[in-house]
Coordinates of C-alpha atoms in Angstrom, one line a residue:
M94 CA 0.1 -0.1 0.2
P95 CA 1.0 3.5 -1.0
I96 CA 0.7 4.4 2.8
R97 CA 2.9 1.9 5.5
M98 CA 2.0 2.1 8.6
T99 CA 5.4 1.0 11.1
D100 CA 5.9 0.8 14.5
D101 CA 7.3 3.6 16.5
D102 CA 9.8 1.3 18.5
K103 CA 10.8 -1.5 17.4
E104 CA 11.8 -4.3 20.5
P105 CA 14.9 -5.7 20.3
E106 CA 14.6 -9.2 18.2
E107 CA 14.1 -11.9 20.5
G108 CA 16.2 -14.4 17.9
S109 CA 19.4 -12.1 19.7
K110 CA 18.3 -12.7 23.4
S111 CA 18.7 -15.7 23.0
K112 CA 21.6 -16.7 20.6
G113 CA 23.5 -14.2 23.4
N114 CA 22.0 -15.8 26.0
S115 CA 22.9 -20.1 24.8
F116 CA 26.7 -18.8 24.2
F117 CA 26.6 -17.9 27.6
L118 CA 25.6 -21.0 29.0
I119 CA 27.8 -23.5 26.8
A120 CA 31.0 -20.9 27.9
I121 CA 29.5 -21.6 31.3
F122 CA 28.8 -26.1 31.3
V123 CA 32.9 -25.6 29.0
F124 CA 34.2 -24.6 31.7
L125 CA 32.1 -26.1 34.8
G126 CA 32.8 -29.6 33.0
G127 CA 37.2 -28.7 33.2
L128 CA 36.4 -28.8 36.8
L129 CA 34.6 -31.9 37.1
F130 CA 36.9 -33.3 35.3
K131 CA 40.1 -31.9 37.5
Y132 CA 38.8 -31.9 41.1
P133 CA 35.3 -34.4 40.9
K134 CA 34.7 -35.0 44.1
V135 CA 34.7 -31.5 45.3
M136 CA 33.0 -30.2 42.4
I137 CA 30.2 -32.7 42.8
P138 CA 29.0 -31.8 45.6
I139 CA 28.7 -28.3 44.6
L140 CA 26.8 -29.5 41.7
A141 CA 24.4 -30.7 43.3
I142 CA 23.4 -27.8 45.9
G143 CA 23.4 -25.3 42.9
L144 CA 21.0 -27.8 41.1
L145 CA 18.9 -27.6 44.4
G146 CA 18.8 -24.6 44.8
L147 CA 17.8 -23.4 40.8
I148 CA 14.5 -25.9 41.6
C149 CA 14.0 -23.8 44.9
I150 CA 14.3 -20.7 43.0
G151 CA 12.4 -21.8 40.2
S152 CA 10.0 -22.4 43.1
I153 CA 9.1 -19.4 43.9
S154 CA 9.4 -17.2 40.6
D155 CA 6.5 -19.2 39.8
D156 CA 4.7 -17.4 41.8
S157 CA 6.1 -13.8 41.3
D158 CA 7.1 -13.5 37.6
A159 CA 3.8 -12.4 35.0
E160 CA 0.1 -13.7 35.8
D161 CA -1.8 -15.9 34.1
E162 CA -4.7 -13.7 34.7
K163 CA -7.8 -16.4 35.3
S164 CA -11.7 -16.1 34.2
T165 CA -12.8 -15.7 38.1
E166 CA -16.2 -15.8 40.2
S167 CA -16.7 -13.3 43.2
A168 CA -16.0 -15.3 46.9
S169 CA -18.6 -14.7 48.9
D170 CA -16.7 -15.3 51.9
G171 CA -15.9 -12.2 54.7
P172 CA -17.2 -8.9 56.5
H173 CA -18.2 -7.9 52.8
K174 CA -20.4 -9.4 50.1
L175 CA -18.3 -8.5 46.4
G176 CA -20.2 -9.4 43.3
A177 CA -17.8 -8.4 40.6
K178 CA -17.5 -11.5 38.0
F179 CA -14.7 -11.8 36.1
D180 CA -14.1 -13.7 31.8
A181 CA -11.0 -12.4 30.1
E182 CA -13.9 -12.8 27.1
R183 CA -16.0 -11.1 28.0
Y184 CA -13.4 -7.9 28.3
D185 CA -12.2 -8.9 25.5
R186 CA -15.3 -8.1 23.1
A187 CA -15.2 -4.5 24.9
Q188 CA -14.6 -1.8 22.1
V189 CA -10.8 0.0 24.0
Y190 CA -10.8 4.3 23.5
E191 CA -8.5 5.4 22.0
P192 CA -6.8 8.5 24.2
L193 CA -5.7 12.1 23.8
S194 CA -2.4 11.9 23.1
E195 CA 0.3 13.4 25.7
E196 CA 2.3 14.9 24.1
Y197 CA 0.2 17.5 21.4
G198 CA -0.8 20.1 24.9
N199 CA -3.2 18.1 26.1
E200 CA -2.4 19.8 29.4
M201 CA -5.6 18.4 32.3
P202 CA -5.8 19.9 35.9
S203 CA -3.7 17.6 38.5
E204 CA -6.7 16.9 40.6
V205 CA -10.2 16.6 39.3
S206 CA -13.5 15.0 41.9
L207 CA -16.5 14.2 40.9
L208 CA -17.8 14.1 44.2
K209 CA -20.5 16.9 44.6
Y210 CA -22.5 14.6 42.3
A211 CA -21.8 11.1 43.8
P212 CA -25.4 10.5 45.2
K213 CA -25.1 9.0 49.0
R214 CA -23.0 6.3 49.9
Q215 CA -25.5 3.3 51.0
N216 CA -24.2 -0.5 51.3
Q217 CA -25.5 -3.0 49.0
G218 CA -25.6 -5.6 52.3
E219 CA -25.8 -9.0 51.8
Q220 CA -26.6 -9.3 47.9
G221 CA -23.2 -9.5 45.3
S222 CA -24.9 -7.1 43.8
C223 CA -21.9 -4.5 43.7
T224 CA -21.3 -4.2 39.3
G225 CA -25.1 -2.7 39.9
W226 CA -24.0 0.1 42.6
A227 CA -21.1 0.4 40.9
V228 CA -23.1 1.2 37.3
S229 CA -25.7 2.3 38.0
Y230 CA -26.2 3.7 41.3
A231 CA -23.6 5.4 41.1
A232 CA -21.5 5.6 37.6
R233 CA -25.3 6.7 35.9
T234 CA -26.2 9.2 38.7
I235 CA -23.8 11.1 38.4
L236 CA -23.5 11.7 34.6
H237 CA -26.6 12.3 35.3
A238 CA -26.3 15.0 37.8
K239 CA -23.9 16.8 36.0
S240 CA -25.7 17.0 33.1
I241 CA -28.6 18.3 34.5
G242 CA -27.8 20.2 37.4
E243 CA -30.0 18.0 39.8
D244 CA -29.6 17.1 43.8
P245 CA -27.7 13.3 42.9
N246 CA -29.8 11.9 46.1
K247 CA -33.0 12.5 44.4
I248 CA -32.3 11.6 40.7
S249 CA -30.1 8.1 41.8
F250 CA -30.8 4.9 39.5
S251 CA -31.2 1.6 40.6
P252 CA -29.0 -0.2 42.0
A253 CA -31.0 -3.2 41.1
Y254 CA -32.1 -2.5 37.7
L255 CA -29.7 -3.9 35.9
F256 CA -27.9 -6.0 39.0
N257 CA -31.8 -8.7 38.7
Q258 CA -31.7 -8.4 35.5
N259 CA -28.2 -9.9 34.8
T260 CA -27.3 -12.0 38.0
D261 CA -27.9 -15.9 38.8
K262 CA -31.2 -17.0 41.3
N263 CA -28.4 -17.2 44.0
C264 CA -27.5 -13.2 43.0
D265 CA -24.7 -14.5 43.9
G266 CA -22.6 -11.9 41.1
A267 CA -22.8 -10.3 37.9
Y268 CA -20.1 -9.2 35.3
P269 CA -19.9 -5.7 34.5
V270 CA -20.1 -5.6 30.7
D271 CA -23.1 -7.5 30.8
L272 CA -24.8 -4.2 32.8
L273 CA -22.8 -2.3 30.6
D274 CA -24.2 -3.7 27.7
D275 CA -28.0 -3.6 29.0
L276 CA -27.4 0.1 30.2
K277 CA -26.3 0.8 26.6
K278 CA -29.4 -1.1 24.9
Q279 CA -32.9 -1.1 27.6
G280 CA -31.6 1.8 29.5
T281 CA -31.8 1.9 33.9
L282 CA -34.6 3.4 36.5
Q283 CA -34.2 5.1 39.2
L284 CA -33.8 4.4 42.5
S285 CA -37.5 6.3 43.2
E286 CA -39.4 3.8 41.4
F287 CA -37.5 0.5 41.4
P288 CA -36.1 -0.1 44.6
Y289 CA -33.2 -1.9 46.0
N290 CA -34.3 -5.4 48.1
E291 CA -30.6 -6.8 49.7
N292 CA -33.0 -9.5 50.2
S293 CA -34.2 -10.5 47.2
C294 CA -33.5 -10.6 43.3
R295 CA -36.1 -11.7 41.6
T296 CA -38.2 -8.4 40.8
K297 CA -37.8 -7.8 36.5
P298 CA -39.1 -4.8 35.2
T299 CA -42.4 -4.8 33.7
T300 CA -42.9 -4.3 29.8
E301 CA -44.1 -0.4 31.3
Q302 CA -40.5 -0.3 32.9
K303 CA -38.2 -0.8 30.4
E304 CA -40.2 1.2 28.1
K305 CA -39.8 4.3 31.1
A306 CA -35.7 3.1 31.7
K307 CA -35.0 3.6 27.5
E308 CA -35.3 7.5 29.0
F309 CA -32.0 6.7 30.2
R310 CA -30.2 4.5 27.6
I311 CA -26.4 5.8 27.1
E312 CA -24.7 5.5 23.7
G313 CA -21.8 3.3 24.7
Y314 CA -18.7 2.6 26.6
Q315 CA -14.5 1.9 26.0
R316 CA -12.7 -0.3 28.0
L317 CA -9.5 2.1 29.0
T318 CA -6.6 -0.5 28.5
E319 CA -3.3 -0.3 26.8
D320 CA -4.4 -1.5 23.9
G321 CA -7.0 -4.6 22.3
E322 CA -4.6 -6.8 22.5
K323 CA -2.4 -5.7 25.7
Y324 CA -5.3 -5.5 29.0
E325 CA -3.1 -3.6 31.1
T326 CA -4.9 -0.8 33.0
D327 CA -4.4 2.6 31.3
I328 CA -4.3 5.6 33.9
E329 CA -4.1 8.4 31.8
S330 CA -7.1 7.0 29.8
V331 CA -8.8 7.0 33.5
K332 CA -7.8 10.7 34.7
Q333 CA -8.7 11.8 30.4
Y334 CA -12.2 10.4 31.8
L335 CA -12.0 12.3 34.9
S336 CA -10.9 15.3 34.0
Q337 CA -13.7 15.8 31.7
G338 CA -16.6 15.0 34.2
S339 CA -17.0 11.2 32.8
P340 CA -16.8 8.1 36.1
V341 CA -14.9 5.4 36.1
I342 CA -16.2 1.5 36.2
I343 CA -13.9 -0.5 37.7
S344 CA -13.4 -3.9 38.8
M345 CA -10.6 -4.3 41.6
E346 CA -9.5 -7.5 43.3
V347 CA -10.3 -6.7 46.7
G348 CA -9.2 -8.8 50.2
G349 CA -6.5 -8.4 53.4
T350 CA -6.2 -4.6 54.3
F351 CA -8.9 -3.8 52.5
L352 CA -11.3 -5.5 53.7
D353 CA -11.5 -3.4 57.0
L354 CA -10.1 -0.1 55.8
N355 CA -11.2 2.8 58.2
K356 CA -9.1 5.4 56.2
S357 CA -9.1 7.4 53.2
V358 CA -5.9 6.0 51.7
W359 CA -5.8 1.8 50.9
L360 CA -1.9 1.2 51.5
P361 CA -2.1 -2.7 50.5
T362 CA 0.8 -4.6 52.3
E363 CA 3.2 -7.1 51.1
A364 CA 1.0 -9.6 51.8
D365 CA -1.4 -8.5 49.9
Y366 CA 0.5 -7.8 47.5
Q367 CA 1.5 -11.9 46.5
A368 CA -1.7 -12.8 47.4
V369 CA -3.4 -10.9 45.3
K370 CA -1.2 -12.5 42.5
K371 CA -1.9 -16.1 43.6
Y372 CA -5.6 -15.2 43.1
K373 CA -5.4 -14.7 39.9
K374 CA -3.3 -16.6 38.7
G375 CA -6.6 -18.9 40.3
K376 CA -3.8 -20.6 43.0
D377 CA -5.8 -18.9 46.4
K378 CA -7.4 -21.4 48.6
S379 CA -8.9 -18.8 51.7
G380 CA -11.5 -17.5 50.0
D381 CA -10.7 -13.8 51.1
W382 CA -9.8 -12.1 47.6
G383 CA -12.3 -12.3 45.0
G384 CA -13.7 -8.9 42.5
H385 CA -15.7 -6.4 43.4
A386 CA -16.6 -3.6 41.2
M387 CA -16.4 0.3 42.6
T388 CA -16.9 3.9 40.3
A389 CA -13.0 5.7 40.0
I390 CA -14.4 9.6 40.7
G391 CA -11.8 11.5 41.2
Y392 CA -7.2 11.4 40.9
D393 CA -5.3 13.6 42.7
D394 CA -1.9 14.0 41.0
N395 CA -0.3 14.8 44.7
K396 CA -1.8 12.7 46.9
N397 CA 0.4 9.7 48.0
G398 CA 2.4 10.0 44.7
G399 CA -0.6 10.1 42.7
A400 CA -3.9 8.1 43.9
I401 CA -7.0 7.9 42.1
Q402 CA -10.8 8.8 44.0
I403 CA -13.2 6.0 44.6
M404 CA -16.9 5.7 45.4
N405 CA -17.9 1.7 47.2
S406 CA -20.8 0.3 48.2
W407 CA -20.3 -0.7 52.0
G408 CA -21.7 2.1 53.9
E409 CA -20.3 4.7 54.9
N410 CA -18.3 3.2 57.5
F411 CA -16.4 2.2 54.7
G412 CA -13.2 4.2 54.6
N413 CA -13.7 8.0 54.4
K414 CA -18.0 8.0 54.3
G415 CA -17.9 5.2 52.0
I416 CA -14.7 7.3 49.5
F417 CA -10.8 5.9 49.5
W418 CA -8.0 6.5 47.2
L419 CA -5.9 3.6 45.5
R420 CA -2.5 5.3 44.4
Y421 CA -1.5 5.3 40.9
E422 CA 1.8 2.3 42.0
D423 CA -1.1 -0.1 42.9
F424 CA -3.9 0.6 40.3
N425 CA -2.5 -1.7 38.3
Q426 CA -1.7 -4.6 40.1
F427 CA -5.0 -4.6 42.1
V428 CA -8.0 -3.4 38.7
R429 CA -8.2 -5.5 36.5
E430 CA -11.2 -4.0 34.9
A431 CA -12.0 -0.4 33.8
Y432 CA -14.8 1.5 31.5
A433 CA -16.5 4.7 30.8
F434 CA -19.2 5.7 29.1
Y435 CA -19.8 7.6 26.4
P436 CA -19.8 11.2 27.3
P437 CA -23.5 12.6 26.2
K438 CA -23.7 15.1 23.3
T439 CA -24.7 18.4 24.3
F440 CA -25.8 21.0 21.5
E441 CA -26.9 24.3 22.1
P442 CA -29.7 26.3 20.0
N443 CA -27.2 27.1 17.2
E444 CA -24.3 26.6 18.6
T445 CA -21.2 26.5 16.4
F446 CA -18.4 23.6 16.7
S447 CA -15.4 22.5 15.0
Y448 CA -12.2 20.4 14.2
Q449 CA -8.8 20.7 12.9
L450 CA -6.2 18.5 11.1
G451 CA -2.8 18.1 10.3
L452 CA -0.9 16.3 9.4
V453 CA 2.0 15.8 12.1
D454 CA 6.1 15.0 10.5
N455 CA 7.5 12.6 13.1
A456 CA 10.9 14.3 12.5
T457 CA 11.0 17.7 13.1
K458 CA 7.1 17.8 14.9
E459 CA 5.8 20.2 12.5
F460 CA 2.9 20.8 10.6
I461 CA 2.9 19.8 7.0
Q462 CA 2.5 22.9 5.0
L463 CA -1.5 22.3 3.4
K464 CA -3.6 24.1 0.3
Q465 CA -7.0 24.0 -0.3
V466 CA -8.0 22.4 -3.4
T467 CA -11.5 23.3 -3.2
S468 CA -14.3 23.1 0.0
N469 CA -12.8 19.2 1.2
L470 CA -10.0 18.3 -0.4
Y471 CA -6.1 18.9 0.7
Q472 CA -3.4 18.9 -1.1
T473 CA 0.5 19.0 0.5
K474 CA 2.0 22.5 -0.5
K475 CA 5.1 20.9 -1.3
P476 CA 5.5 17.1 -2.2
V477 CA 6.9 14.7 0.3
K478 CA 9.6 12.8 -0.1
I479 CA 10.0 9.1 0.2
G480 CA 10.7 7.5 3.6
T481 CA 8.8 10.9 5.5
R482 CA 7.0 9.1 8.9
F483 CA 4.6 11.1 10.4
K484 CA 1.4 11.1 12.0
V485 CA -2.3 12.3 11.9
S486 CA -3.7 15.0 14.5
V487 CA -6.5 15.6 14.8
K488 CA -8.4 17.9 17.6
N489 CA -12.1 17.9 18.7
Q490 CA -14.2 20.4 20.7
K491 CA -17.0 17.6 20.4
P492 CA -18.1 13.4 20.8
I493 CA -17.4 12.3 17.0
Y494 CA -16.7 9.0 15.5
L495 CA -13.8 9.0 14.1
Y496 CA -12.9 7.5 10.4
I497 CA -9.4 7.3 8.7
F498 CA -8.6 5.4 4.9
G499 CA -6.6 5.6 3.3
Q500 CA -6.0 4.6 -1.2
E501 CA -3.8 1.7 -2.5
S502 CA -1.5 2.2 -5.5
D503 CA -4.6 0.5 -7.6
G504 CA -6.9 3.3 -6.7
S505 CA -8.8 1.0 -3.9
S506 CA -9.3 2.5 -0.5
Y507 CA -8.7 0.4 2.5
V508 CA -9.4 1.3 6.3
L509 CA -6.1 2.8 8.2
F510 CA -8.6 3.6 11.4
P511 CA -10.2 2.0 13.3
Y512 CA -6.9 -0.4 13.8
T513 CA -8.8 -3.6 14.4
D514 CA -13.0 -4.3 15.0
K515 CA -11.2 -3.7 19.4
H516 CA -10.4 -0.4 18.6
S517 CA -13.1 2.2 19.0
P518 CA -13.9 5.1 16.2
Y519 CA -15.5 6.9 19.0
C520 CA -13.7 10.8 20.9
G521 CA -15.7 11.6 23.0
T522 CA -13.1 13.9 25.3
S523 CA -12.4 16.7 23.9
G524 CA -8.9 17.4 22.9
V525 CA -5.2 16.3 20.4
R526 CA -5.2 12.8 19.2
V527 CA -2.5 11.8 16.9
F528 CA -3.5 8.3 14.8
P529 CA -1.5 5.8 14.8
K530 CA -1.2 5.8 18.5
K531 CA 1.9 3.0 18.6
Q532 CA 2.8 3.3 14.9
S533 CA 3.5 6.4 11.8
L534 CA 2.5 6.8 8.2
E535 CA 5.4 6.1 6.0
V536 CA 5.2 7.3 2.3
D537 CA 6.8 4.4 0.1
N538 CA 8.3 4.8 -3.9
V539 CA 4.6 3.5 -5.0
G540 CA 3.6 5.8 -7.5
K541 CA 4.0 10.0 -7.5
K542 CA 1.0 10.0 -5.4
D543 CA -1.0 9.0 -1.7
S544 CA -4.8 9.7 -0.8
I545 CA -6.3 9.8 2.4
V546 CA -9.7 10.3 3.7
I547 CA -10.3 11.7 7.4
V548 CA -14.4 10.8 8.1
F549 CA -15.8 13.1 11.0
A550 CA -19.9 11.9 11.8
K551 CA -22.1 11.9 15.2
K552 CA -22.9 8.1 15.3
Q553 CA -21.3 5.2 15.2
L554 CA -21.2 4.0 10.8
D555 CA -21.0 0.8 9.3
Y556 CA -17.2 2.0 8.0
K557 CA -16.1 -1.2 6.1
S558 CA -19.5 -1.1 4.0
I559 CA -18.7 2.4 3.6
N560 CA -15.1 0.9 2.5
A561 CA -16.8 -1.0 0.1
Q562 CA -19.3 1.2 -1.1
A563 CA -15.6 3.3 -2.0
N564 CA -14.5 0.5 -4.0
R565 CA -17.2 -0.3 -6.1
S566 CA -17.8 3.4 -6.7
K567 CA -16.0 3.7 -11.3
S568 CA -14.5 6.7 -10.4
N569 CA -11.2 6.9 -10.2
S570 CA -11.3 10.2 -8.0
Y571 CA -10.8 9.3 -4.7
L572 CA -13.0 12.3 -3.0
E573 CA -15.3 11.4 -6.2
K574 CA -15.4 7.7 -4.4
F575 CA -16.8 9.1 -0.8
Q576 CA -19.2 11.5 -2.4
S577 CA -20.3 8.9 -4.0
A578 CA -20.3 6.0 -0.2
F579 CA -21.8 8.8 1.5
Q580 CA -24.3 10.3 -0.8
T581 CA -27.0 12.7 0.8
K582 CA -25.3 12.4 4.9
I583 CA -23.2 15.4 3.6
S584 CA -23.7 18.2 5.5
K585 CA -25.0 20.5 3.4
S586 CA -23.7 23.6 6.4
S587 CA -19.9 23.1 7.2
Q588 CA -17.3 25.3 6.0
F589 CA -13.6 24.3 5.7
S590 CA -10.7 26.6 6.4
E591 CA -7.6 27.6 3.8
G592 CA -5.0 25.1 5.3
G593 CA -1.8 25.6 6.7
D594 CA -0.5 24.7 9.5
K595 CA -4.1 22.4 10.0
M596 CA -7.0 22.6 8.1
E597 CA -10.3 23.6 10.4
L598 CA -14.2 22.5 9.7
V599 CA -16.2 24.9 11.3
S600 CA -20.2 23.5 11.3
T601 CA -23.3 24.8 13.3
D602 CA -24.8 21.0 11.1
H603 CA -26.5 19.0 14.7
N604 CA -28.0 16.7 11.8
P605 CA -26.5 12.7 13.5
E606 CA -27.4 11.9 10.1
T607 CA -24.9 14.1 8.2
V608 CA -21.4 13.2 7.7
D609 CA -18.3 15.5 7.2
F610 CA -15.1 13.9 5.0
I611 CA -11.8 15.5 3.3
V612 CA -9.5 14.3 1.1
I613 CA -5.8 15.0 1.6
E614 CA -3.8 14.6 -1.2
F615 CA 0.1 14.5 -1.3
A616 CA 3.1 14.3 -4.4
K617 CA 6.0 12.7 -3.9
E618 CA 10.2 13.1 -4.2
K619 CA 13.0 11.3 -4.0

């Protein structure tokens, strides 16, 4: 393809590592063999002791090395009920958030708290319903209270509405992602309309209640991990959502000293660390550890070296009035899952919003100059040298769905972003993103011109179908291929800047059915 994606950071080849290790081991064996031949009575006992030592070290490291994490059920023993089940396949199905770039002017406040939008910390009692409390009662209430400016205690959502539909007959836990799916599909009800009963989870919503719950559906959610195949929670993504007013649902492994926490900061002990490692591997037999869903509501970069503020569902006697802080350094050891709702899209009547787009040269960190040819067709002012590596920079004021396409040397189209089906096209937080995140686009020596298309949409698109429609077009123009694919959905009111460092799209079109797109062409030179 004319524009290739190449890795930004290449790891040392495994082959070179193994060759070096093999040579080192051979040298040791030759040396020891010589000593054994010369001093057999001395060396045989020494080698025997050394072999036993290696066996012991191997057994110890088996417990301390990287975890082979297992799907788990929630534990029910101990002073508090838990209830967050974990399944690797379910977590994998959730799409990954594309974070704001830390290098391109995205400044976040050093501390944020959504506590004033949170309802009173209540107690889930003798039911493993923490997922309902985290997803509906805490997170959905906070988002709604912030949006409409009402007292969260007067509009709080029911923990039972979603939980009762997703747990087993014993009310013993649920998978967080199942509740999130239902919150997207059917919504939830307020606590005053669907009461919580810790002694029963049998009550299910009526047809009328389900109809009313639709008013409080969310548009979607994303998992906040390092990447599609890297499941470690990305703390920067958590902070980005919190800084823009969105709570984050977490599933955390808890036990040990956490269960009796009566202060504002939890500082896990070494015993807690060892126990959680065993639990994640399925080796913990104590029954003291399990998965527990809670809601992250803030962060503070200066508290204990940086910490996340978390709301629990064990009443106000836990932590500090039901709230505690978890240090950044402990977060990924104990938090297994993290999800954020799509922020609600709100437009004032006739509100103007804009998007900015540019191409950033990796070598100079400067923008490649653009010139406007027609309304939404741009070209680089100068030819771009073959081998130039660059990224696409996009700045959004409002939540958008973003898609990027590239043109093959034979004129056909392919998808550049989303990278895979696991990556979410939704850019809910406002700010600057660069694409690709851990790779770069590189101009190769095939053909004389390359083209890319960037699409801005207000609702999720079937981007594979759009790409297929573009490929079915008989036109030789990449611009016309996408005009044909979108047809009447192209916005009529958007205005495009003349170019320069970046192009800017300004619009007052709030119609969710319309889209905007631009084409950037660049000539190539050696």
